[in-house]
PDB file of C-alpha atoms in Angstrom:
ATOM      1  CA  UNK A   8       0.025   0.007  -0.207  1.00 44.00           C
ATOM      2  CA  UNK A   9       3.100   2.331   0.762  1.00 48.00           C
ATOM      3  CA  UNK A  10       4.230   2.072  -3.182  1.00 44.00           C
ATOM      4  CA  UNK A  11       0.383   2.751  -4.362  1.00 47.00           C
ATOM      5  CA  UNK A  12       0.319   6.098  -2.242  1.00 46.00           C
ATOM      6  CA  UNK A  13       3.914   6.930  -3.326  1.00 49.00           C
ATOM      7  CA  UNK A  14       2.812   6.520  -7.011  1.00 50.00           C
ATOM      8  CA  UNK A  15      -0.621   8.268  -6.809  1.00 48.00           C
ATOM      9  CA  UNK A  16       0.300  11.918  -8.039  1.00 47.00           C
ATOM     10  CA  UNK A  17       1.114  10.834 -11.227  1.00 55.00           C
ATOM     11  CA  UNK A  18      -2.060   8.952 -12.149  1.00 58.00           C
ATOM     12  CA  UNK A  19      -5.397  10.847 -13.277  1.00 61.00           C
ATOM     13  CA  UNK A  20      -7.361  12.080 -10.580  1.00 57.00           C
ATOM     14  CA  UNK A  21     -10.018   9.331 -10.644  1.00 61.00           C
ATOM     15  CA  UNK A  22      -7.690   6.792  -9.446  1.00 65.00           C
ATOM     16  CA  UNK A  23      -7.788   8.964  -5.890  1.00 66.00           C
ATOM     17  CA  UNK A  24     -11.376   8.865  -5.909  1.00 65.00           C
ATOM     18  CA  UNK A  25     -11.524   4.840  -6.301  1.00 68.00           C
ATOM     19  CA  UNK A  26      -9.220   4.274  -3.441  1.00 71.00           C
ATOM     20  CA  UNK A  27     -10.825   6.937  -1.100  1.00 69.00           C
ATOM     21  CA  UNK A  28     -14.063   5.151  -1.956  1.00 68.00           C
ATOM     22  CA  UNK A  29     -12.566   1.784  -0.757  1.00 70.00           C
ATOM     23  CA  UNK A  30     -11.136   3.312   2.161  1.00 70.00           C
ATOM     24  CA  UNK A  31     -14.718   4.633   3.437  1.00 63.00           C
ATOM     25  CA  UNK A  32     -16.313   1.007   2.318  1.00 62.00           C
ATOM     26  CA  UNK A  33     -13.512  -0.662   4.063  1.00 65.00           C
ATOM     27  CA  UNK A  34     -13.066   1.340   7.100  1.00 61.00           C
ATOM     28  CA  UNK A  35      -9.284   1.665   5.812  1.00 64.00           C
ATOM     29  CA  UNK A  36      -8.457   5.100   7.958  1.00 61.00           C
ATOM     30  CA  UNK A  37      -4.859   5.007   8.043  1.00 68.00           C
ATOM     31  CA  UNK A  38      -4.778   4.296   4.358  1.00 70.00           C
ATOM     32  CA  UNK A  39      -7.495   7.261   3.538  1.00 66.00           C
ATOM     33  CA  UNK A  40      -5.250   9.555   5.663  1.00 66.00           C
ATOM     34  CA  UNK A  41      -2.194   8.564   3.134  1.00 72.00           C
ATOM     35  CA  UNK A  42      -4.514   8.958   0.026  1.00 70.00           C
ATOM     36  CA  UNK A  43      -5.871  12.418   1.340  1.00 66.00           C
ATOM     37  CA  UNK A  44      -2.170  13.845   1.778  1.00 68.00           C
ATOM     38  CA  UNK A  45      -1.180  12.263  -1.675  1.00 69.00           C
ATOM     39  CA  UNK A  46      -4.108  14.205  -3.227  1.00 66.00           C
ATOM     40  CA  UNK A  47      -3.160  17.630  -1.366  1.00 64.00           C
ATOM     41  CA  UNK A  48       0.519  16.809  -2.817  1.00 67.00           C
ATOM     42  CA  UNK A  49      -0.855  16.558  -6.536  1.00 62.00           C
ATOM     43  CA  UNK A  50      -3.394  19.252  -6.712  1.00 57.00           C
ATOM     44  CA  UNK A  51      -2.770  21.437  -3.811  1.00 56.00           C
ATOM     45  CA  UNK A  52      -5.881  22.352  -1.239  1.00 52.00           C
ATOM     46  CA  UNK A  53      -8.423  24.397  -3.518  1.00 47.00           C
ATOM     47  CA  UNK A  54      -9.672  21.129  -5.726  1.00 47.00           C
ATOM     48  CA  UNK A  55      -9.914  19.260  -1.838  1.00 51.00           C
ATOM     49  CA  UNK A  56     -11.594  21.732   0.019  1.00 52.00           C
ATOM     50  CA  UNK A  57     -14.586  19.933   0.869  1.00 47.00           C
ATOM     51  CA  UNK A  58     -12.944  16.895   1.772  1.00 54.00           C
ATOM     52  CA  UNK A  59     -11.493  18.489   4.651  1.00 53.00           C
ATOM     53  CA  UNK A  60     -14.293  17.107   6.651  1.00 54.00           C
ATOM     54  CA  UNK A  61     -12.949  13.697   5.786  1.00 53.00           C
ATOM     55  CA  UNK A  62      -9.764  14.135   7.535  1.00 50.00           C
ATOM     56  CA  UNK A  63     -11.289  15.609  10.797  1.00 54.00           C
ATOM     57  CA  UNK A  64     -13.606  12.340  10.815  1.00 51.00           C
ATOM     58  CA  UNK A  65     -10.598  10.402  10.348  1.00 48.00           C
ATOM     59  CA  UNK A  66      -9.331  11.647  13.198  1.00 49.00           C
ATOM     60  CA  UNK A  67     -12.173  11.466  15.605  1.00 52.00           C
ATOM     61  CA  UNK A  68     -12.258   8.845  18.615  1.00 45.00           C
ATOM     62  CA  UNK A  69     -12.443   4.944  17.272  1.00 49.00           C
ATOM     63  CA  UNK A  70     -16.078   4.989  18.899  1.00 46.00           C
ATOM     64  CA  UNK A  71     -17.572   7.059  16.260  1.00 46.00           C
ATOM     65  CA  UNK A  72     -15.947   5.074  13.329  1.00 47.00           C
ATOM     66  CA  UNK A  73     -18.958   2.664  13.338  1.00 41.00           C
ATOM     67  CA  UNK A  74     -21.207   5.325  12.030  1.00 47.00           C
ATOM     68  CA  UNK A  75     -19.162   5.189   8.684  1.00 46.00           C
ATOM     69  CA  UNK A  76     -21.010   2.599   7.635  1.00 48.00           C
ATOM     70  CA  UNK A  77     -24.423   4.667   7.791  1.00 50.00           C
ATOM     71  CA  UNK A  78     -25.848   7.931   7.144  1.00 55.00           C
ATOM     72  CA  UNK A  79     -22.219   9.570   7.665  1.00 53.00           C
ATOM     73  CA  UNK A  80     -20.859   7.363   5.225  1.00 62.00           C
ATOM     74  CA  UNK A  81     -23.529   8.024   2.655  1.00 70.00           C
ATOM     75  CA  UNK A  82     -22.933  11.810   3.395  1.00 71.00           C
ATOM     76  CA  UNK A  83     -19.123  11.855   2.574  1.00 69.00           C
ATOM     77  CA  UNK A  84     -19.366   9.557  -0.412  1.00 74.00           C
ATOM     78  CA  UNK A  85     -22.171  11.862  -1.660  1.00 82.00           C
ATOM     79  CA  UNK A  86     -19.613  14.410  -1.369  1.00 78.00           C
ATOM     80  CA  UNK A  87     -16.813  12.432  -2.772  1.00 76.00           C
ATOM     81  CA  UNK A  88     -18.683  11.444  -6.015  1.00 83.00           C
ATOM     82  CA  UNK A  89     -19.532  15.239  -6.316  1.00 86.00           C
ATOM     83  CA  UNK A  90     -16.117  16.378  -6.219  1.00 79.00           C
ATOM     84  CA  UNK A  91     -15.156  13.635  -9.041  1.00 79.00           C
ATOM     85  CA  UNK A  92     -18.003  14.612 -11.087  1.00 87.00           C
ATOM     86  CA  UNK A  93     -17.351  18.494 -10.926  1.00 84.00           C
ATOM     87  CA  UNK A  94     -13.584  17.493 -11.889  1.00 78.00           C
ATOM     88  CA  UNK A  95     -15.058  15.736 -14.973  1.00 82.00           C
ATOM     89  CA  UNK A  96     -17.506  18.264 -16.181  1.00 87.00           C
ATOM     90  CA  UNK A  97     -14.742  20.822 -15.926  1.00 82.00           C
ATOM     91  CA  UNK A  98     -12.596  18.661 -17.899  1.00 82.00           C
ATOM     92  CA  UNK A  99     -15.321  18.186 -20.369  1.00 87.00           C
ATOM     93  CA  UNK A 100     -15.434  14.717 -19.946  1.00 87.00           C
ATOM     94  CA  UNK A 101     -19.320  13.861 -20.092  1.00 91.00           C
ATOM     95  CA  UNK A 102     -18.727  10.398 -20.460  1.00 91.00           C
ATOM     96  CA  UNK A 103     -17.522   9.887 -16.998  1.00 87.00           C
ATOM     97  CA  UNK A 104     -19.805  12.439 -15.715  1.00 90.00           C
ATOM     98  CA  UNK A 105     -22.451  10.046 -16.561  1.00 91.00           C
ATOM     99  CA  UNK A 106     -20.462   6.987 -15.234  1.00 89.00           C
ATOM    100  CA  UNK A 107     -20.086   8.062 -12.032  1.00 87.00           C
ATOM    101  CA  UNK A 108     -23.823   9.749 -11.682  1.00 91.00           C
ATOM    102  CA  UNK A 109     -24.939   5.870 -12.537  1.00 91.00           C
ATOM    103  CA  UNK A 110     -22.463   4.480  -9.931  1.00 86.00           C
ATOM    104  CA  UNK A 111     -23.710   6.497  -7.253  1.00 87.00           C
ATOM    105  CA  UNK A 112     -27.132   5.294  -7.862  1.00 86.00           C
ATOM    106  CA  UNK A 113     -25.914   1.647  -7.963  1.00 85.00           C
ATOM    107  CA  UNK A 114     -24.224   2.027  -4.566  1.00 79.00           C
ATOM    108  CA  UNK A 115     -27.612   3.638  -3.583  1.00 82.00           C
ATOM    109  CA  UNK A 116     -26.283   6.974  -3.067  1.00 84.00           C
ATOM    110  CA  UNK A 117     -29.047   9.503  -3.672  1.00 87.00           C
ATOM    111  CA  UNK A 118     -27.728  12.500  -6.196  1.00 91.00           C
ATOM    112  CA  UNK A 119     -28.279  15.708  -4.390  1.00 93.00           C
ATOM    113  CA  UNK A 120     -28.944  19.335  -6.329  1.00 94.00           C
ATOM    114  CA  UNK A 121     -25.489  19.989  -6.512  1.00 93.00           C
ATOM    115  CA  UNK A 122     -24.910  16.559  -8.788  1.00 94.00           C
ATOM    116  CA  UNK A 123     -27.748  17.498 -10.775  1.00 95.00           C
ATOM    117  CA  UNK A 124     -26.128  21.363 -11.253  1.00 95.00           C
ATOM    118  CA  UNK A 125     -22.650  19.345 -12.633  1.00 94.00           C
ATOM    119  CA  UNK A 126     -24.800  17.060 -14.840  1.00 95.00           C
ATOM    120  CA  UNK A 127     -26.868  20.214 -16.475  1.00 96.00           C
ATOM    121  CA  UNK A 128     -23.579  22.017 -16.901  1.00 95.00           C
ATOM    122  CA  UNK A 129     -21.967  19.032 -18.749  1.00 93.00           C
ATOM    123  CA  UNK A 130     -25.120  18.883 -21.123  1.00 94.00           C
ATOM    124  CA  UNK A 131     -24.916  22.664 -21.665  1.00 95.00           C
ATOM    125  CA  UNK A 132     -21.050  22.360 -22.312  1.00 93.00           C
ATOM    126  CA  UNK A 133     -21.614  19.589 -24.948  1.00 93.00           C
ATOM    127  CA  UNK A 134     -25.038  21.163 -26.596  1.00 93.00           C
ATOM    128  CA  UNK A 135     -27.161  18.316 -24.981  1.00 93.00           C
ATOM    129  CA  UNK A 136     -30.558  20.517 -25.148  1.00 95.00           C
ATOM    130  CA  UNK A 137     -32.943  17.329 -24.731  1.00 95.00           C
ATOM    131  CA  UNK A 138     -30.825  15.701 -22.092  1.00 94.00           C
ATOM    132  CA  UNK A 139     -30.722  18.942 -20.134  1.00 95.00           C
ATOM    133  CA  UNK A 140     -34.625  19.251 -19.971  1.00 96.00           C
ATOM    134  CA  UNK A 141     -34.852  15.949 -19.024  1.00 95.00           C
ATOM    135  CA  UNK A 142     -32.055  16.414 -16.418  1.00 95.00           C
ATOM    136  CA  UNK A 143     -34.294  19.243 -14.917  1.00 96.00           C
ATOM    137  CA  UNK A 144     -37.544  17.311 -15.103  1.00 96.00           C
ATOM    138  CA  UNK A 145     -35.871  14.227 -13.409  1.00 94.00           C
ATOM    139  CA  UNK A 146     -34.048  16.428 -11.003  1.00 95.00           C
ATOM    140  CA  UNK A 147     -37.158  18.461  -9.725  1.00 95.00           C
ATOM    141  CA  UNK A 148     -39.062  15.392  -9.526  1.00 95.00           C
ATOM    142  CA  UNK A 149     -36.796  13.716  -7.546  1.00 93.00           C
ATOM    143  CA  UNK A 150     -35.735  16.635  -4.905  1.00 94.00           C
ATOM    144  CA  UNK A 151     -38.891  18.956  -5.166  1.00 95.00           C
ATOM    145  CA  UNK A 152     -37.866  20.716  -2.082  1.00 94.00           C
ATOM    146  CA  UNK A 153     -34.940  22.368  -4.797  1.00 95.00           C
ATOM    147  CA  UNK A 154     -37.319  22.616  -7.835  1.00 96.00           C
ATOM    148  CA  UNK A 155     -37.029  26.535  -7.824  1.00 95.00           C
ATOM    149  CA  UNK A 156     -33.203  26.413  -7.404  1.00 95.00           C
ATOM    150  CA  UNK A 157     -32.703  23.904 -10.152  1.00 96.00           C
ATOM    151  CA  UNK A 158     -35.153  25.527 -12.452  1.00 97.00           C
ATOM    152  CA  UNK A 159     -33.151  28.772 -12.117  1.00 96.00           C
ATOM    153  CA  UNK A 160     -29.673  26.664 -12.685  1.00 97.00           C
ATOM    154  CA  UNK A 161     -31.329  25.332 -15.999  1.00 97.00           C
ATOM    155  CA  UNK A 162     -32.728  28.902 -17.039  1.00 97.00           C
ATOM    156  CA  UNK A 163     -29.319  30.194 -16.635  1.00 97.00           C
ATOM    157  CA  UNK A 164     -27.751  27.502 -19.028  1.00 97.00           C
ATOM    158  CA  UNK A 165     -30.749  27.419 -21.493  1.00 97.00           C
ATOM    159  CA  UNK A 166     -30.288  31.121 -22.308  1.00 97.00           C
ATOM    160  CA  UNK A 167     -26.554  30.575 -22.598  1.00 97.00           C
ATOM    161  CA  UNK A 168     -27.020  27.835 -24.762  1.00 95.00           C
ATOM    162  CA  UNK A 169     -28.820  30.659 -27.046  1.00 94.00           C
ATOM    163  CA  UNK A 170     -32.613  29.549 -26.128  1.00 96.00           C
ATOM    164  CA  UNK A 171     -33.323  32.916 -24.745  1.00 95.00           C
ATOM    165  CA  UNK A 172     -37.054  32.811 -24.970  1.00 95.00           C
ATOM    166  CA  UNK A 173     -37.388  29.047 -23.443  1.00 96.00           C
ATOM    167  CA  UNK A 174     -35.265  29.929 -20.694  1.00 96.00           C
ATOM    168  CA  UNK A 175     -37.199  33.188 -19.817  1.00 95.00           C
ATOM    169  CA  UNK A 176     -40.318  30.923 -20.260  1.00 95.00           C
ATOM    170  CA  UNK A 177     -38.880  28.391 -17.652  1.00 95.00           C
ATOM    171  CA  UNK A 178     -37.954  31.405 -15.234  1.00 95.00           C
ATOM    172  CA  UNK A 179     -41.565  32.766 -15.316  1.00 93.00           C
ATOM    173  CA  UNK A 180     -42.654  29.325 -14.046  1.00 94.00           C
ATOM    174  CA  UNK A 181     -41.236  30.182 -10.336  1.00 94.00           C
ATOM    175  CA  UNK A 182     -43.825  31.619  -8.148  1.00 93.00           C
ATOM    176  CA  UNK A 183     -42.859  35.412  -7.124  1.00 89.00           C
ATOM    177  CA  UNK A 184     -43.227  34.475  -3.338  1.00 89.00           C
ATOM    178  CA  UNK A 185     -40.731  31.883  -3.888  1.00 91.00           C
ATOM    179  CA  UNK A 186     -38.261  33.976  -5.833  1.00 91.00           C
ATOM    180  CA  UNK A 187     -34.558  34.604  -4.119  1.00 91.00           C
ATOM    181  CA  UNK A 188     -31.853  36.303  -5.030  1.00 90.00           C
ATOM    182  CA  UNK A 189     -29.575  33.418  -6.216  1.00 92.00           C
ATOM    183  CA  UNK A 190     -32.337  32.546  -8.604  1.00 94.00           C
ATOM    184  CA  UNK A 191     -32.188  36.329 -10.064  1.00 94.00           C
ATOM    185  CA  UNK A 192     -28.502  35.997 -10.094  1.00 94.00           C
ATOM    186  CA  UNK A 193     -28.775  32.739 -12.499  1.00 95.00           C
ATOM    187  CA  UNK A 194     -30.840  34.423 -15.333  1.00 96.00           C
ATOM    188  CA  UNK A 195     -28.907  37.967 -15.061  1.00 96.00           C
ATOM    189  CA  UNK A 196     -25.804  36.096 -15.453  1.00 95.00           C
ATOM    190  CA  UNK A 197     -26.985  34.193 -18.035  1.00 96.00           C
ATOM    191  CA  UNK A 198     -28.382  37.121 -19.690  1.00 97.00           C
ATOM    192  CA  UNK A 199     -25.015  38.947 -19.682  1.00 96.00           C
ATOM    193  CA  UNK A 200     -23.044  35.734 -21.005  1.00 96.00           C
ATOM    194  CA  UNK A 201     -25.093  36.202 -24.199  1.00 96.00           C
ATOM    195  CA  UNK A 202     -24.481  40.131 -24.241  1.00 95.00           C
ATOM    196  CA  UNK A 203     -28.133  40.706 -23.272  1.00 96.00           C
ATOM    197  CA  UNK A 204     -27.059  43.772 -20.985  1.00 95.00           C
ATOM    198  CA  UNK A 205     -30.361  46.043 -21.390  1.00 94.00           C
ATOM    199  CA  UNK A 206     -32.419  43.284 -20.801  1.00 96.00           C
ATOM    200  CA  UNK A 207     -30.076  42.145 -17.793  1.00 96.00           C
ATOM    201  CA  UNK A 208     -30.468  46.013 -16.271  1.00 95.00           C
ATOM    202  CA  UNK A 209     -34.204  45.422 -16.211  1.00 95.00           C
ATOM    203  CA  UNK A 210     -33.865  42.330 -14.210  1.00 94.00           C
ATOM    204  CA  UNK A 211     -31.765  44.063 -12.012  1.00 92.00           C
ATOM    205  CA  UNK A 212     -34.373  47.169 -11.625  1.00 90.00           C
ATOM    206  CA  UNK A 213     -37.634  44.539 -11.224  1.00 91.00           C
ATOM    207  CA  UNK A 214     -35.229  42.462  -8.627  1.00 89.00           C
ATOM    208  CA  UNK A 215     -34.879  45.887  -6.576  1.00 85.00           C
ATOM    209  CA  UNK A 216     -38.955  46.870  -6.891  1.00 84.00           C
ATOM    210  CA  UNK A 217     -39.553  43.182  -5.685  1.00 84.00           C
ATOM    211  CA  UNK A 218     -37.307  44.089  -2.592  1.00 81.00           C
ATOM    212  CA  UNK A 219     -35.199  41.064  -3.924  1.00 85.00           C
ATOM    213  CA  UNK A 220     -31.536  41.960  -2.499  1.00 83.00           C
ATOM    214  CA  UNK A 221     -28.848  40.742  -5.013  1.00 87.00           C
ATOM    215  CA  UNK A 222     -25.127  40.711  -4.272  1.00 85.00           C
ATOM    216  CA  UNK A 223     -22.687  43.261  -5.333  1.00 87.00           C
ATOM    217  CA  UNK A 224     -21.205  40.509  -7.843  1.00 89.00           C
ATOM    218  CA  UNK A 225     -24.508  40.566  -9.741  1.00 92.00           C
ATOM    219  CA  UNK A 226     -24.510  44.329 -10.148  1.00 92.00           C
ATOM    220  CA  UNK A 227     -20.678  44.359 -10.955  1.00 91.00           C
ATOM    221  CA  UNK A 228     -21.299  41.388 -13.847  1.00 94.00           C
ATOM    222  CA  UNK A 229     -23.782  43.874 -15.045  1.00 95.00           C
ATOM    223  CA  UNK A 230     -21.974  46.797 -15.017  1.00 95.00           C
ATOM    224  CA  UNK A 231     -18.777  44.955 -16.750  1.00 95.00           C
ATOM    225  CA  UNK A 232     -20.910  43.361 -19.526  1.00 96.00           C
ATOM    226  CA  UNK A 233     -22.076  46.934 -20.332  1.00 96.00           C
ATOM    227  CA  UNK A 234     -18.296  48.606 -20.339  1.00 95.00           C
ATOM    228  CA  UNK A 235     -17.218  45.658 -22.772  1.00 95.00           C
ATOM    229  CA  UNK A 236     -20.234  46.880 -24.921  1.00 95.00           C
ATOM    230  CA  UNK A 237     -18.774  50.693 -24.377  1.00 95.00           C
ATOM    231  CA  UNK A 238     -21.743  51.390 -22.609  1.00 95.00           C
ATOM    232  CA  UNK A 239     -20.014  53.382 -19.898  1.00 94.00           C
ATOM    233  CA  UNK A 240     -22.695  55.860 -18.714  1.00 94.00           C
ATOM    234  CA  UNK A 241     -25.001  52.730 -18.539  1.00 94.00           C
ATOM    235  CA  UNK A 242     -22.653  50.864 -16.686  1.00 93.00           C
ATOM    236  CA  UNK A 243     -22.394  53.820 -14.291  1.00 92.00           C
ATOM    237  CA  UNK A 244     -25.860  53.962 -13.309  1.00 92.00           C
ATOM    238  CA  UNK A 245     -26.023  50.261 -12.544  1.00 92.00           C
ATOM    239  CA  UNK A 246     -23.307  50.580 -10.270  1.00 90.00           C
ATOM    240  CA  UNK A 247     -25.158  53.658  -8.405  1.00 88.00           C
ATOM    241  CA  UNK A 248     -28.183  51.528  -7.997  1.00 84.00           C
ATOM    242  CA  UNK A 249     -26.713  48.947  -5.896  1.00 77.00           C
ATOM    243  CA  UNK A 250     -27.749  51.246  -2.860  1.00 67.00           C
ATOM    244  CA  UNK A 251     -31.138  52.279  -4.176  1.00 68.00           C
ATOM    245  CA  UNK A 252     -34.417  50.598  -3.944  1.00 52.00           C
ATOM    246  CA  UNK A 253     -37.146  51.989  -5.738  1.00 47.00           C
ATOM    247  CA  UNK A 254     -40.962  51.769  -5.076  1.00 39.00           C
ATOM    248  CA  UNK A 255     -42.615  48.205  -5.900  1.00 40.00           C
ATOM    249  CA  UNK A 256     -45.004  47.141  -8.693  1.00 43.00           C
ATOM    250  CA  UNK A 257     -46.501  43.976  -9.740  1.00 42.00           C
ATOM    251  CA  UNK A 258     -45.205  44.073 -13.531  1.00 47.00           C
ATOM    252  CA  UNK A 259     -42.610  41.425 -14.467  1.00 53.00           C
ATOM    253  CA  UNK A 260     -39.869  42.138 -17.015  1.00 57.00           C
ATOM    254  CA  UNK A 261     -39.483  40.670 -20.560  1.00 55.00           C
TER     255      UNK A 261
END
């Protein structure tokens, strides 16, 4: 096992993942710590930030380790799967994204909203429109408590795919009482990505009238898009709006 750990940094990321899953399933705690350190050495701390909990768990008292085969095990395995799915999504390896999601399900590990986000993003990167829509339907049926969140995420990627009217129509299905700032952020970012700066400004104004507070990064993204289009005055106006909340009305942006 010492030899295996020593050569891991030269192998693809999925090798680390498979060994970590093995460690969890068969309670190889000391090996798990060595594998974790090998991951840190190979990629640095940022890609494995979510694995900090795993290392902490390895260092807890032995009496708590029996829980590893129950709900804690499933929670950590879910995090591990989401991590490897994210890596493959960023690498545009769609086949591996599908592979690991199916593997999750075979192991009885329930995909969460983060899993579906990565799958939707992977479909977007490969222009798989029909699969994206099917994933959206599947996700909101399986985890209805995240329906609006997943819908907003799908809207953003439909817009970025060039399906503006369809994305906005889907966004309009989110009830006003369920609308949150992160939902607005998604659609506005999508609009900025395709250069729809004026429409993005209308959504900013609508959000403020509905008292939906947006973070500064949303405003700055719209302002940056306007600057890139040489709309300097409009960009400055957007930045001024960050501290202003107009009166409320009942209309929706289009």
